[in-house]
Coordinates of C-alpha atoms and ligand atoms in Angstrom, one line a residue:
Chain I
X1 CA 80.9 121.5 -31.9
X2 CA 83.5 120.6 -29.3
X3 CA 85.8 123.5 -30.4
X4 CA 82.9 126.0 -30.3
X5 CA 81.9 125.3 -26.7
X6 CA 85.6 125.6 -25.6
X7 CA 85.9 129.1 -27.0
X8 CA 82.6 130.0 -25.5
X9 CA 83.8 128.9 -22.1
X10 CA 86.9 131.0 -22.4
X11 CA 84.9 134.1 -23.5
X12 CA 82.6 133.7 -20.6
X13 CA 85.6 133.3 -18.2
X14 CA 87.1 136.5 -19.6
X15 CA 83.8 138.3 -19.1
X16 CA 83.5 137.1 -15.5
X17 CA 87.0 138.2 -14.7
X18 CA 86.4 141.6 -16.3
X19 CA 83.2 142.0 -14.3
X20 CA 85.0 141.2 -11.0
X21 CA 87.9 143.5 -11.7
X22 CA 85.7 146.4 -12.9
X23 CA 83.4 146.2 -9.9
X24 CA 86.4 146.1 -7.7
X25 CA 87.9 149.1 -9.4
X26 CA 84.7 151.1 -9.2
X27 CA 83.8 150.2 -5.6
X28 CA 87.3 151.1 -4.4
X29 CA 87.1 154.5 -2.7
X30 CA 83.3 154.6 -3.1
X31 CA 81.9 151.5 -1.3
X32 CA 85.0 150.8 0.7
X33 CA 88.1 152.7 1.5
X34 CA 91.0 152.2 -0.9
X35 CA 93.3 151.8 2.1
X36 CA 91.7 148.4 2.8
X37 CA 90.9 147.0 -0.6
X38 CA 93.3 148.8 -2.8
X39 CA 92.4 148.8 -6.5
X40 CA 93.2 146.5 -9.5
X41 CA 95.0 149.2 -11.5
X42 CA 97.3 150.0 -8.5
X43 CA 98.0 146.4 -8.0
X44 CA 98.8 145.8 -11.6
X45 CA 101.1 148.8 -11.6
X46 CA 102.9 147.6 -8.5
X47 CA 103.2 144.1 -10.0
X48 CA 104.7 145.6 -13.1
X49 CA 107.2 147.5 -10.9
X50 CA 108.2 144.3 -9.1
X51 CA 108.6 142.5 -12.4
X52 CA 110.8 145.3 -13.8
X53 CA 112.9 145.6 -10.6
X54 CA 113.1 141.8 -10.4
X55 CA 111.9 141.9 -6.9
X56 CA 109.1 139.4 -7.5
X57 CA 111.5 137.0 -9.2
X58 CA 114.0 137.1 -6.4
X59 CA 111.5 136.4 -3.7
X60 CA 109.4 134.1 -5.9
X61 CA 112.5 132.0 -6.7
X62 CA 113.1 131.5 -3.0
X63 CA 109.6 130.4 -2.2
X64 CA 109.6 128.2 -5.3
X65 CA 112.8 126.5 -4.2
X66 CA 111.4 125.9 -0.7
X67 CA 108.1 124.6 -2.0
X68 CA 109.6 122.4 -4.8
X69 CA 112.4 121.0 -2.7
X70 CA 110.0 120.2 0.2
X71 CA 107.5 118.8 -2.3
X72 CA 110.1 116.5 -3.8
X73 CA 111.6 115.4 -0.5
X74 CA 108.3 114.8 1.2
X75 CA 106.8 113.2 -1.9
X76 CA 109.7 110.8 -2.4
X77 CA 109.9 109.7 1.2
X78 CA 106.1 109.4 1.3
X79 CA 106.1 107.2 -1.8
X80 CA 108.9 104.9 -0.5
X81 CA 107.4 104.5 2.9
X82 CA 103.9 104.1 1.5
X83 CA 104.9 101.3 -0.8
X84 CA 106.9 99.6 2.0
X85 CA 104.2 99.8 4.6
X86 CA 101.6 98.8 2.0
X87 CA 103.5 95.6 1.5
X88 CA 104.5 94.9 5.1
X89 CA 101.2 94.2 6.7
X90 CA 102.3 93.6 10.3
X91 CA 104.4 96.8 10.6
X92 CA 101.5 98.8 9.1
X93 CA 99.0 97.3 11.6
X94 CA 101.3 98.1 14.5
X95 CA 102.1 101.7 13.4
X96 CA 98.5 102.5 12.2
X97 CA 97.2 104.4 15.3
X98 CA 100.4 106.4 15.7
X99 CA 100.4 107.4 12.0
X100 CA 96.8 108.5 12.3
X101 CA 97.5 110.5 15.4
X102 CA 100.4 112.3 13.8
X103 CA 98.4 112.8 10.6
X104 CA 95.5 114.5 12.4
X105 CA 98.0 117.1 13.8
X106 CA 97.9 120.3 11.8
X107 CA 101.4 120.2 10.6
X108 CA 101.9 124.0 10.6
X109 CA 101.7 123.8 14.3
X110 CA 105.1 122.2 14.1
X111 CA 106.6 125.4 12.7
X112 CA 107.8 126.9 16.0
X113 CA 109.4 123.6 16.9
X114 CA 111.1 123.5 13.5
X115 CA 112.4 127.0 14.1
X116 CA 114.0 125.8 17.3
X117 CA 115.5 122.8 15.7
X118 CA 116.6 124.0 12.3
X119 CA 116.8 127.8 12.7
X120 CA 115.2 130.3 10.5
X121 CA 117.1 129.5 7.3
X122 CA 115.7 127.9 4.1
X123 CA 116.1 124.3 5.4
X124 CA 113.5 124.9 8.1
X125 CA 110.9 125.9 5.4
X126 CA 111.9 122.9 3.2
X127 CA 111.5 120.5 6.1
X128 CA 108.2 122.0 7.2
X129 CA 106.9 121.6 3.6
X130 CA 108.3 118.1 3.3
X131 CA 106.5 117.1 6.5
X132 CA 103.2 118.3 5.2
X133 CA 103.6 116.8 1.8
X134 CA 105.0 113.5 3.2
X135 CA 101.7 112.6 5.0
X136 CA 99.5 113.3 2.0
X137 CA 101.6 111.3 -0.4
X138 CA 102.4 108.6 2.1
X139 CA 98.7 108.0 3.0
X140 CA 97.6 108.0 -0.6
X141 CA 100.4 105.7 -1.8
X142 CA 99.7 103.3 1.1
X143 CA 96.0 103.2 0.3
X144 CA 96.8 102.6 -3.4
X145 CA 99.2 99.8 -2.6
X146 CA 96.6 98.2 -0.4
X147 CA 93.8 98.6 -3.0
X148 CA 95.7 96.7 -5.6
X149 CA 93.5 93.9 -7.2
X150 CA 94.3 90.5 -5.8
X151 CA 93.0 88.9 -8.9
X152 CA 95.5 90.7 -11.1
X153 CA 98.3 89.6 -8.8
X154 CA 97.1 86.0 -8.8
X155 CA 97.0 86.0 -12.6
X156 CA 100.6 87.2 -12.7
X157 CA 101.6 84.7 -10.1
X158 CA 100.2 81.9 -12.2
X159 CA 102.5 83.1 -15.0
X160 CA 105.4 82.5 -12.6
X161 CA 105.9 86.1 -11.5
X162 CA 108.2 86.7 -8.5
X163 CA 107.9 89.4 -5.9
X164 CA 109.7 91.9 -8.1
X165 CA 107.5 91.3 -11.1
X166 CA 104.4 91.7 -9.0
X167 CA 105.7 94.9 -7.5
X168 CA 106.7 96.5 -10.7
X169 CA 104.1 95.2 -13.1
X170 CA 101.0 95.4 -10.9
X171 CA 101.4 97.0 -7.5
X172 CA 103.2 100.2 -8.5
X173 CA 101.3 100.9 -11.7
X174 CA 98.0 100.5 -10.0
X175 CA 99.1 102.7 -7.1
X176 CA 100.3 105.4 -9.4
X177 CA 96.8 106.8 -9.7
X178 CA 96.7 107.2 -5.9
X179 CA 100.2 108.6 -5.7
X180 CA 99.2 111.3 -8.1
X181 CA 96.1 112.1 -6.1
X182 CA 98.4 112.6 -3.2
X183 CA 100.8 114.7 -5.2
X184 CA 98.0 116.9 -6.6
X185 CA 96.5 117.4 -3.2
X186 CA 100.0 118.3 -1.9
X187 CA 100.7 121.3 -4.2
X188 CA 98.7 123.9 -2.3
X189 CA 100.0 122.5 1.0
X190 CA 103.6 122.7 -0.2
X191 CA 103.0 126.4 -0.7
X192 CA 101.3 126.7 2.6
X193 CA 104.4 125.1 4.2
X194 CA 106.8 127.4 2.5
X195 CA 104.8 130.6 3.1
X196 CA 103.9 129.9 6.7
X197 CA 107.6 129.2 7.3
X198 CA 108.4 132.6 5.7
X199 CA 105.7 134.4 7.6
X200 CA 107.0 133.1 10.9
X201 CA 110.7 133.9 10.4
X202 CA 112.3 135.2 7.2
X203 CA 113.6 138.1 5.3
X204 CA 113.1 136.6 1.9
X205 CA 110.4 134.9 -0.2
X206 CA 106.8 135.8 -1.1
X207 CA 105.7 135.1 2.4
X208 CA 108.1 137.8 3.6
X209 CA 106.9 140.2 1.0
X210 CA 103.4 139.6 2.3
X211 CA 104.2 140.1 5.9
X212 CA 106.4 143.1 5.1
X213 CA 103.8 144.9 3.1
X214 CA 101.2 144.2 5.8
X215 CA 103.6 145.6 8.4
X216 CA 103.7 148.8 6.5
X217 CA 99.9 148.9 6.0
X218 CA 100.5 148.6 2.3
X219 CA 97.4 146.8 1.1
X220 CA 98.4 147.1 -2.5
X221 CA 101.7 145.3 -1.7
X222 CA 99.8 142.5 0.1
X223 CA 97.5 142.0 -2.8
X224 CA 100.4 142.0 -5.2
X225 CA 102.2 139.4 -3.2
X226 CA 99.1 137.3 -3.1
X227 CA 98.8 137.4 -6.8
X228 CA 102.4 136.3 -7.1
X229 CA 101.6 133.3 -4.9
X230 CA 98.5 132.5 -6.9
X231 CA 100.4 132.5 -10.2
X232 CA 103.0 130.2 -8.6
X233 CA 100.3 127.8 -7.3
X234 CA 98.8 127.8 -10.8
X235 CA 102.1 126.9 -12.4
X236 CA 102.8 124.1 -9.9
X237 CA 99.4 122.6 -10.4
X238 CA 99.8 122.7 -14.2
X239 CA 103.2 121.0 -13.9
X240 CA 101.8 118.2 -11.8
X241 CA 98.9 117.7 -14.2
X242 CA 101.3 117.5 -17.1
X243 CA 103.4 114.9 -15.3
X244 CA 100.2 113.0 -14.4
X245 CA 99.3 112.8 -18.1
X246 CA 102.8 111.7 -19.0
X247 CA 102.9 109.0 -16.3
X248 CA 99.4 107.6 -16.9
X249 CA 98.6 107.7 -20.6
X250 CA 95.8 105.2 -20.1
X251 CA 94.0 107.7 -17.9
X252 CA 94.1 110.3 -20.7
X253 CA 92.6 107.9 -23.2
X254 CA 90.0 107.2 -20.6
X255 CA 88.8 110.8 -20.2
X256 CA 89.2 111.6 -23.9
X257 CA 87.3 108.6 -25.2
X258 CA 83.6 108.9 -25.8
X259 CA 81.5 107.5 -23.1
X260 CA 80.0 104.1 -23.8
X261 CA 78.6 101.6 -21.4
Chain P
X1 CA 70.0 60.1 -14.5
X2 CA 72.4 60.9 -11.7
X3 CA 75.4 59.1 -10.4
X4 CA 77.1 57.7 -13.5
X5 CA 80.4 58.8 -12.3
X6 CA 83.4 58.5 -14.5
X7 CA 85.3 55.4 -13.6
X8 CA 85.9 53.8 -16.9
X9 CA 89.5 54.5 -17.8
X10 CA 89.2 52.8 -21.2
X11 CA 91.8 54.6 -23.2
X12 CA 90.0 55.6 -26.3
X13 CA 93.1 56.5 -28.1
X14 CA 94.8 53.3 -26.9
X15 CA 97.7 55.0 -25.2
X16 CA 99.1 53.0 -22.3
X17 CA 99.5 56.0 -20.1
X18 CA 96.6 55.8 -17.6
X19 CA 97.8 58.2 -14.9
X20 CA 95.7 61.3 -15.3
X21 CA 97.3 64.7 -15.6
X22 CA 94.8 66.4 -13.3
X23 CA 92.7 64.4 -10.8
X24 CA 89.9 65.6 -8.6
X25 CA 89.4 63.1 -5.7
X26 CA 86.1 63.6 -3.9
X27 CA 86.5 67.3 -4.2
X28 CA 84.1 69.7 -2.5
X29 CA 84.3 73.4 -2.0
X30 CA 82.4 75.4 0.5
X31 CA 82.5 79.2 0.5
X32 CA 81.7 81.2 3.6
X33 CA 79.4 84.1 2.5
X34 CA 78.7 86.5 5.4
X35 CA 79.1 83.6 7.9
X36 CA 76.8 81.3 6.0
X37 CA 78.3 78.3 4.4
X38 CA 77.7 77.9 0.7
X39 CA 78.4 74.6 -0.9
X40 CA 79.6 75.4 -4.4
X41 CA 80.6 71.9 -5.6
X42 CA 80.7 68.5 -3.9
X43 CA 81.8 64.9 -4.5
X44 CA 83.7 65.7 -7.7
X45 CA 85.7 62.7 -9.0
X46 CA 87.2 63.6 -12.3
X47 CA 90.3 62.5 -14.2
X48 CA 91.7 64.8 -16.9
X49 CA 93.9 62.8 -19.3
X50 CA 97.1 64.3 -20.7
X51 CA 96.6 65.7 -24.1
X52 CA 92.8 65.8 -24.1
X53 CA 90.3 68.6 -24.4
X54 CA 87.8 68.2 -21.6
X55 CA 84.8 70.5 -21.9
X56 CA 82.7 71.4 -18.9
X57 CA 79.0 72.3 -19.2
X58 CA 76.3 72.9 -16.6
X59 CA 73.9 75.5 -15.3
X60 CA 75.2 78.9 -14.2
X61 CA 76.6 78.8 -10.6
X62 CA 77.2 75.1 -10.5
X63 CA 80.9 75.6 -9.7
X64 CA 82.7 75.2 -13.0
X65 CA 84.9 78.2 -12.4
X66 CA 85.5 77.0 -8.9
X67 CA 86.9 73.8 -10.2
X68 CA 89.3 75.6 -12.5
X69 CA 90.4 77.9 -9.7
X70 CA 91.3 74.8 -7.6
X71 CA 93.2 73.3 -10.5
X72 CA 95.1 76.5 -10.7
X73 CA 95.8 76.4 -7.0
X74 CA 94.1 79.7 -6.3
X75 CA 92.4 78.1 -3.2
X76 CA 92.2 74.7 -1.6
X77 CA 89.3 72.3 -1.7
X78 CA 87.4 72.1 1.6
X79 CA 87.0 68.3 1.0
X80 CA 89.0 65.8 -1.0
X81 CA 92.1 66.9 -3.0
X82 CA 93.2 68.0 -6.4
X83 CA 96.2 66.2 -7.8
X84 CA 98.4 67.5 -10.6
X85 CA 100.9 65.1 -12.1
X86 CA 100.7 62.9 -9.0
X87 CA 101.2 65.6 -6.4
X88 CA 98.6 67.8 -4.7
X89 CA 98.2 71.2 -6.3
X90 CA 100.2 73.9 -4.5
X91 CA 99.2 77.5 -4.4
X92 CA 99.8 78.9 -7.9
X93 CA 100.1 75.9 -10.2
X94 CA 102.7 77.3 -12.7
X95 CA 102.1 74.4 -15.1
X96 CA 98.7 75.8 -16.0
X97 CA 97.6 78.8 -18.0
X98 CA 94.3 80.2 -16.9
X99 CA 92.0 82.3 -19.0
X100 CA 89.6 83.5 -16.4
X101 CA 85.9 84.3 -16.9
X102 CA 86.6 88.0 -16.6
X103 CA 89.6 89.1 -18.5
X104 CA 91.6 90.9 -15.8
X105 CA 93.7 92.8 -18.3
X106 CA 95.9 95.4 -16.7
X107 CA 94.2 98.8 -17.6
X108 CA 97.5 100.7 -17.6
X109 CA 99.0 98.5 -20.3
X110 CA 97.9 98.6 -23.9
X111 CA 97.0 95.4 -25.8
X112 CA 100.6 94.7 -26.8
X113 CA 101.8 95.4 -23.3
X114 CA 99.2 93.0 -21.8
X115 CA 100.1 90.2 -24.1
X116 CA 103.8 90.8 -23.4
X117 CA 103.5 90.3 -19.6
X118 CA 104.2 86.5 -19.5
X119 CA 107.0 87.0 -22.0
X120 CA 108.6 89.7 -19.8
X121 CA 108.3 87.5 -16.8
X122 CA 110.1 84.8 -18.7
X123 CA 112.8 87.3 -19.4
X124 CA 112.8 87.1 -23.2
X125 CA 114.8 89.8 -25.0
X126 CA 112.8 92.8 -26.2
X127 CA 113.0 92.1 -29.9
X128 CA 111.7 88.6 -29.5
X129 CA 108.8 89.8 -27.3
X130 CA 107.7 92.3 -29.9
X131 CA 107.8 89.7 -32.7
X132 CA 105.9 87.1 -30.7
X133 CA 103.3 89.7 -29.6
X134 CA 102.8 90.7 -33.2
X135 CA 102.2 87.1 -34.3
X136 CA 99.8 86.5 -31.4
X137 CA 97.8 89.7 -32.2
X138 CA 97.4 88.4 -35.7
X139 CA 96.3 85.0 -34.5
X140 CA 93.5 86.5 -32.4
X141 CA 92.7 89.1 -35.0
X142 CA 93.8 92.1 -33.0
X143 CA 96.4 93.4 -35.5
X144 CA 96.5 97.2 -35.5
X145 CA 95.2 97.5 -31.9
X146 CA 98.5 97.0 -30.2
X147 CA 98.5 100.6 -28.9
X148 CA 94.9 100.6 -27.7
X149 CA 94.2 100.4 -24.0
X150 CA 91.7 97.9 -22.6
X151 CA 89.1 100.5 -21.9
X152 CA 89.0 101.3 -25.7
X153 CA 88.2 97.7 -26.7
X154 CA 85.0 95.9 -27.1
X155 CA 84.1 93.0 -24.9
X156 CA 85.1 90.4 -27.5
X157 CA 88.4 92.2 -28.2
X158 CA 89.3 92.1 -24.5
X159 CA 88.6 88.4 -24.5
X160 CA 90.8 87.9 -27.5
X161 CA 93.5 90.0 -25.8
X162 CA 93.3 87.7 -22.8
X163 CA 93.5 84.7 -25.1
X164 CA 96.6 86.0 -26.8
X165 CA 98.1 86.6 -23.4
X166 CA 97.3 83.0 -22.4
X167 CA 98.8 81.6 -25.6
X168 CA 101.9 83.8 -25.2
X169 CA 103.2 81.8 -22.2
X170 CA 102.8 78.4 -23.6
X171 CA 101.8 76.4 -20.5
X172 CA 101.3 72.6 -20.8
X173 CA 97.8 72.8 -19.5
X174 CA 95.2 75.4 -20.5
X175 CA 92.2 76.3 -18.2
X176 CA 89.7 78.2 -20.2
X177 CA 86.6 79.7 -18.7
X178 CA 84.1 80.6 -21.5
X179 CA 86.9 82.0 -23.6
X180 CA 84.9 82.5 -26.7
X181 CA 81.6 83.6 -25.1
X182 CA 81.8 87.2 -26.5
X183 CA 83.0 86.4 -30.0
X184 CA 80.9 86.4 -33.2
X185 CA 80.2 83.0 -34.8
X186 CA 82.9 83.2 -37.5
X187 CA 85.6 84.3 -35.2
X188 CA 84.6 81.8 -32.6
X189 CA 84.9 79.0 -35.1
X190 CA 88.3 80.2 -36.1
X191 CA 89.4 80.2 -32.5
X192 CA 88.0 76.7 -31.9
X193 CA 90.0 75.5 -34.9
X194 CA 93.0 77.3 -33.6
X195 CA 92.7 75.8 -30.1
X196 CA 92.2 72.3 -31.5
X197 CA 95.2 72.4 -33.8
X198 CA 97.3 73.9 -31.1
X199 CA 96.5 71.1 -28.7
X200 CA 96.9 68.4 -31.4
X201 CA 100.3 69.8 -32.4
X202 CA 101.7 70.6 -29.0
X203 CA 99.9 68.0 -27.0
X204 CA 98.3 70.5 -24.6
X205 CA 95.7 69.4 -22.1
X206 CA 92.7 71.7 -21.9
X207 CA 89.8 72.2 -19.4
X208 CA 87.3 74.2 -21.3
X209 CA 84.2 75.7 -19.7
X210 CA 81.4 76.7 -22.0
X211 CA 77.7 77.3 -22.0
X212 CA 77.4 76.4 -25.7
X213 CA 76.6 72.7 -26.1
X214 CA 77.6 72.8 -29.8
X215 CA 80.9 74.2 -28.8
X216 CA 81.4 71.7 -26.1
X217 CA 81.0 68.9 -28.6
X218 CA 82.8 70.5 -31.4
X219 CA 86.0 71.2 -29.5
X220 CA 86.0 68.5 -26.8
X221 CA 87.3 65.0 -26.6
X222 CA 85.1 64.4 -23.6
X223 CA 82.4 66.5 -22.1
X224 CA 81.5 66.7 -18.4
X225 CA 77.9 67.6 -17.6
X226 CA 77.3 69.1 -14.2
X227 CA 74.1 69.3 -12.1
X228 CA 72.9 72.6 -10.6
X229 CA 74.3 73.9 -7.3
X230 CA 75.7 72.2 -5.3
X231 CA 77.5 71.1 -8.4
X232 CA 78.1 67.4 -8.9
X233 CA 79.0 65.5 -12.0
X234 CA 76.0 64.3 -13.8
X235 CA 77.8 62.4 -16.4
X236 CA 80.9 62.3 -18.6
X237 CA 80.2 61.9 -22.3
X238 CA 82.7 60.6 -24.7
X239 CA 82.7 62.6 -27.9
X240 CA 82.9 60.1 -30.8
X241 CA 84.5 62.4 -33.2
X242 CA 88.1 62.0 -34.6
X243 CA 90.8 64.1 -33.0
X244 CA 91.6 65.7 -36.3
X245 CA 87.9 66.6 -37.0
X246 CA 87.1 69.3 -39.4
X247 CA 85.2 71.8 -37.3
X248 CA 83.9 73.7 -40.3
X249 CA 82.1 70.6 -41.7
X250 CA 80.8 69.3 -38.3
X251 CA 77.3 70.6 -38.8
X252 CA 76.8 67.9 -41.5
X253 CA 78.3 65.2 -39.4
X254 CA 75.9 62.5 -38.3
X255 CA 77.8 61.6 -35.1
X256 CA 78.0 65.3 -34.2
X257 CA 74.3 65.8 -34.6
X258 CA 73.5 62.7 -32.4
X259 CA 75.8 63.7 -29.6
X260 CA 74.6 67.2 -29.4
X261 CA 71.0 65.9 -29.4
X262 CA 71.9 63.6 -26.5
X263 CA 73.5 66.5 -24.6
X264 CA 70.4 68.6 -25.1
X265 CA 68.3 65.8 -23.7
X266 CA 70.5 65.5 -20.7
X267 CA 70.3 69.2 -19.9
X268 CA 66.6 69.5 -20.8
X269 CA 65.3 68.3 -17.4
X270 CA 67.4 71.0 -15.8
X271 CA 65.7 73.6 -17.9
X272 CA 62.2 72.2 -17.1
X273 CA 63.0 72.1 -13.4
X274 CA 64.0 75.8 -13.3
X275 CA 60.5 76.9 -14.5
Ligands
LIG1 N1 84.9 83.8 -4.0 C1 83.6 83.4 -3.8 N2 83.1 83.7 -2.6 C2 81.8 83.2 -2.3 N3 81.1 82.4 -3.1 C3 81.6 82.1 -4.3 C4 82.9 82.6 -4.7 N4 83.1 82.1 -5.9 C5 82.0 81.4 -6.3 N5 81.1 81.4 -5.3 C6 79.8 80.7 -5.3 O1 80.1 79.4 -5.8 C7 79.1 79.0 -6.7 C8 79.8 78.5 -7.9 O2 80.4 79.6 -8.6 P1 81.2 79.4 -9.9 O3 81.7 80.7 -10.3 O4 82.2 78.3 -9.8 O5 80.0 79.0 -10.9 P2 80.1 78.7 -12.5 O6 79.7 77.3 -12.7 O7 81.4 79.1 -13.0 O8 78.9 79.7 -13.0 P3 78.9 80.5 -14.4 O9 78.5 79.4 -15.4 O10 77.8 81.4 -14.2 O11 80.2 81.1 -14.6 C9 78.2 80.2 -6.9 O12 77.0 79.9 -6.3 C10 78.9 81.3 -6.3 O13 78.0 82.2 -5.7
LIG2 MG1 82.0 80.6 -14.2

């Protein structure tokens, strides 16, 4: 029963994709000029070209490095500061309005400033990405640490738990759910950071391929670069999901178990 | 009916030690609920002797859990004071183990992991923890469920897990809030026997809240009956059963039948009043 409906979903997905691609292919040159919308076959051919020549891997690797390094850096600092502020109530109270002010700033608006400070090298993209990811992970971690159940802490305290026990046995595990929400939200933003950085100033990376193709009025190249970015986003998302399942086995049993009230 | 406060410290078992282990002196607790005061309990004078099992019965919402919370030092009384071994209870009374009304298991730890927490806090070596956890799971009938997460357990199984966690850390006093409420009759009797033997052998003191009058008599050395909110002590009943009673055979015991009948009579007016 379960298995059957899964295959069915996949078949329907395949049909949907085929429908979109075929309509695109057919309308190209008929309903809209090929110059603007290119066509799937041309994109596939170019993608294959880039794969064979290694172009996509070279530029993809650079974007991936920026996104992942920024993601890890921002995520790590976000978690540490989130846990710390979540425990230090006074500091959190004092800093709250400033954090919120900074949070509401669209972080990509910092890009020009970062170019001034750090140049146009890879470190500028990593730092831009890290800044974006930091806030998402920080805020989620902070919320998670604040949302920890006081009852659970009290129960452990009665058993003679010290600060360290409370932190590692209750606070952190209960915040993990929130941390991962932050991390999952951060994946697309990490790519935004890296690619915006490349669009602004770079001669490498998928963002550069995108800008370069657009500069030459090569729509097919633009679409091919976009597809490369999409594939990368998909892989990063899958990686975080996998990590999430590994880190929170109780969550998986929760979603896998049959519903009962 | 009211006002027969417990002041007779006639030591039934003849021990000369008359200083109580836990003492409630004119204790009252008022909660503030949305700015409105709510008197949960008042004028509680109660002495819990070392080594006894004291059962607490009374209508829902009369403040039984509140009393246990204060004995555990989770919050202070708004009137009077709670004394433990001659000193006012400090926040987090480490001498007591508290099995709360809701189990508060940690959802991210499986059954074995939850039971292991107090042992980990004590800093026992891993091998010893595993062995102890295995024995405890057997005691409460959870063998084979060590790798299950709380959300995969039934209500009674969660209770048993919480019970095993309580037994794991071996405190001198046990506060138990309806610990067997969700268990089937057979298992419940097994647990009652388990608790009684445990306390007899290790000299534990127990405050035991229950809604089951039969249980209150079967397991208790004394039974405190509360009035409805604001909770006060209606009376303290001595259970005239031997400490090494055979719980399995109690139903045929004349003294047991009488005392449960008395308790029913005491609580009957409360039932009539609620209509
Ligand atoms: N944290 C709290 N905040 C506000 N009011 C509370 C709180 N805890 C308990 N109360 C109130 O105090 C009264 C006594 O509560 P308590 O939980 O002690 O009752 P109980 O005797 O244990 O009842 P039950 O048998 O249903 O468990 C109740 O009326 C309840 O509404
Ligand atoms: Mg209660």
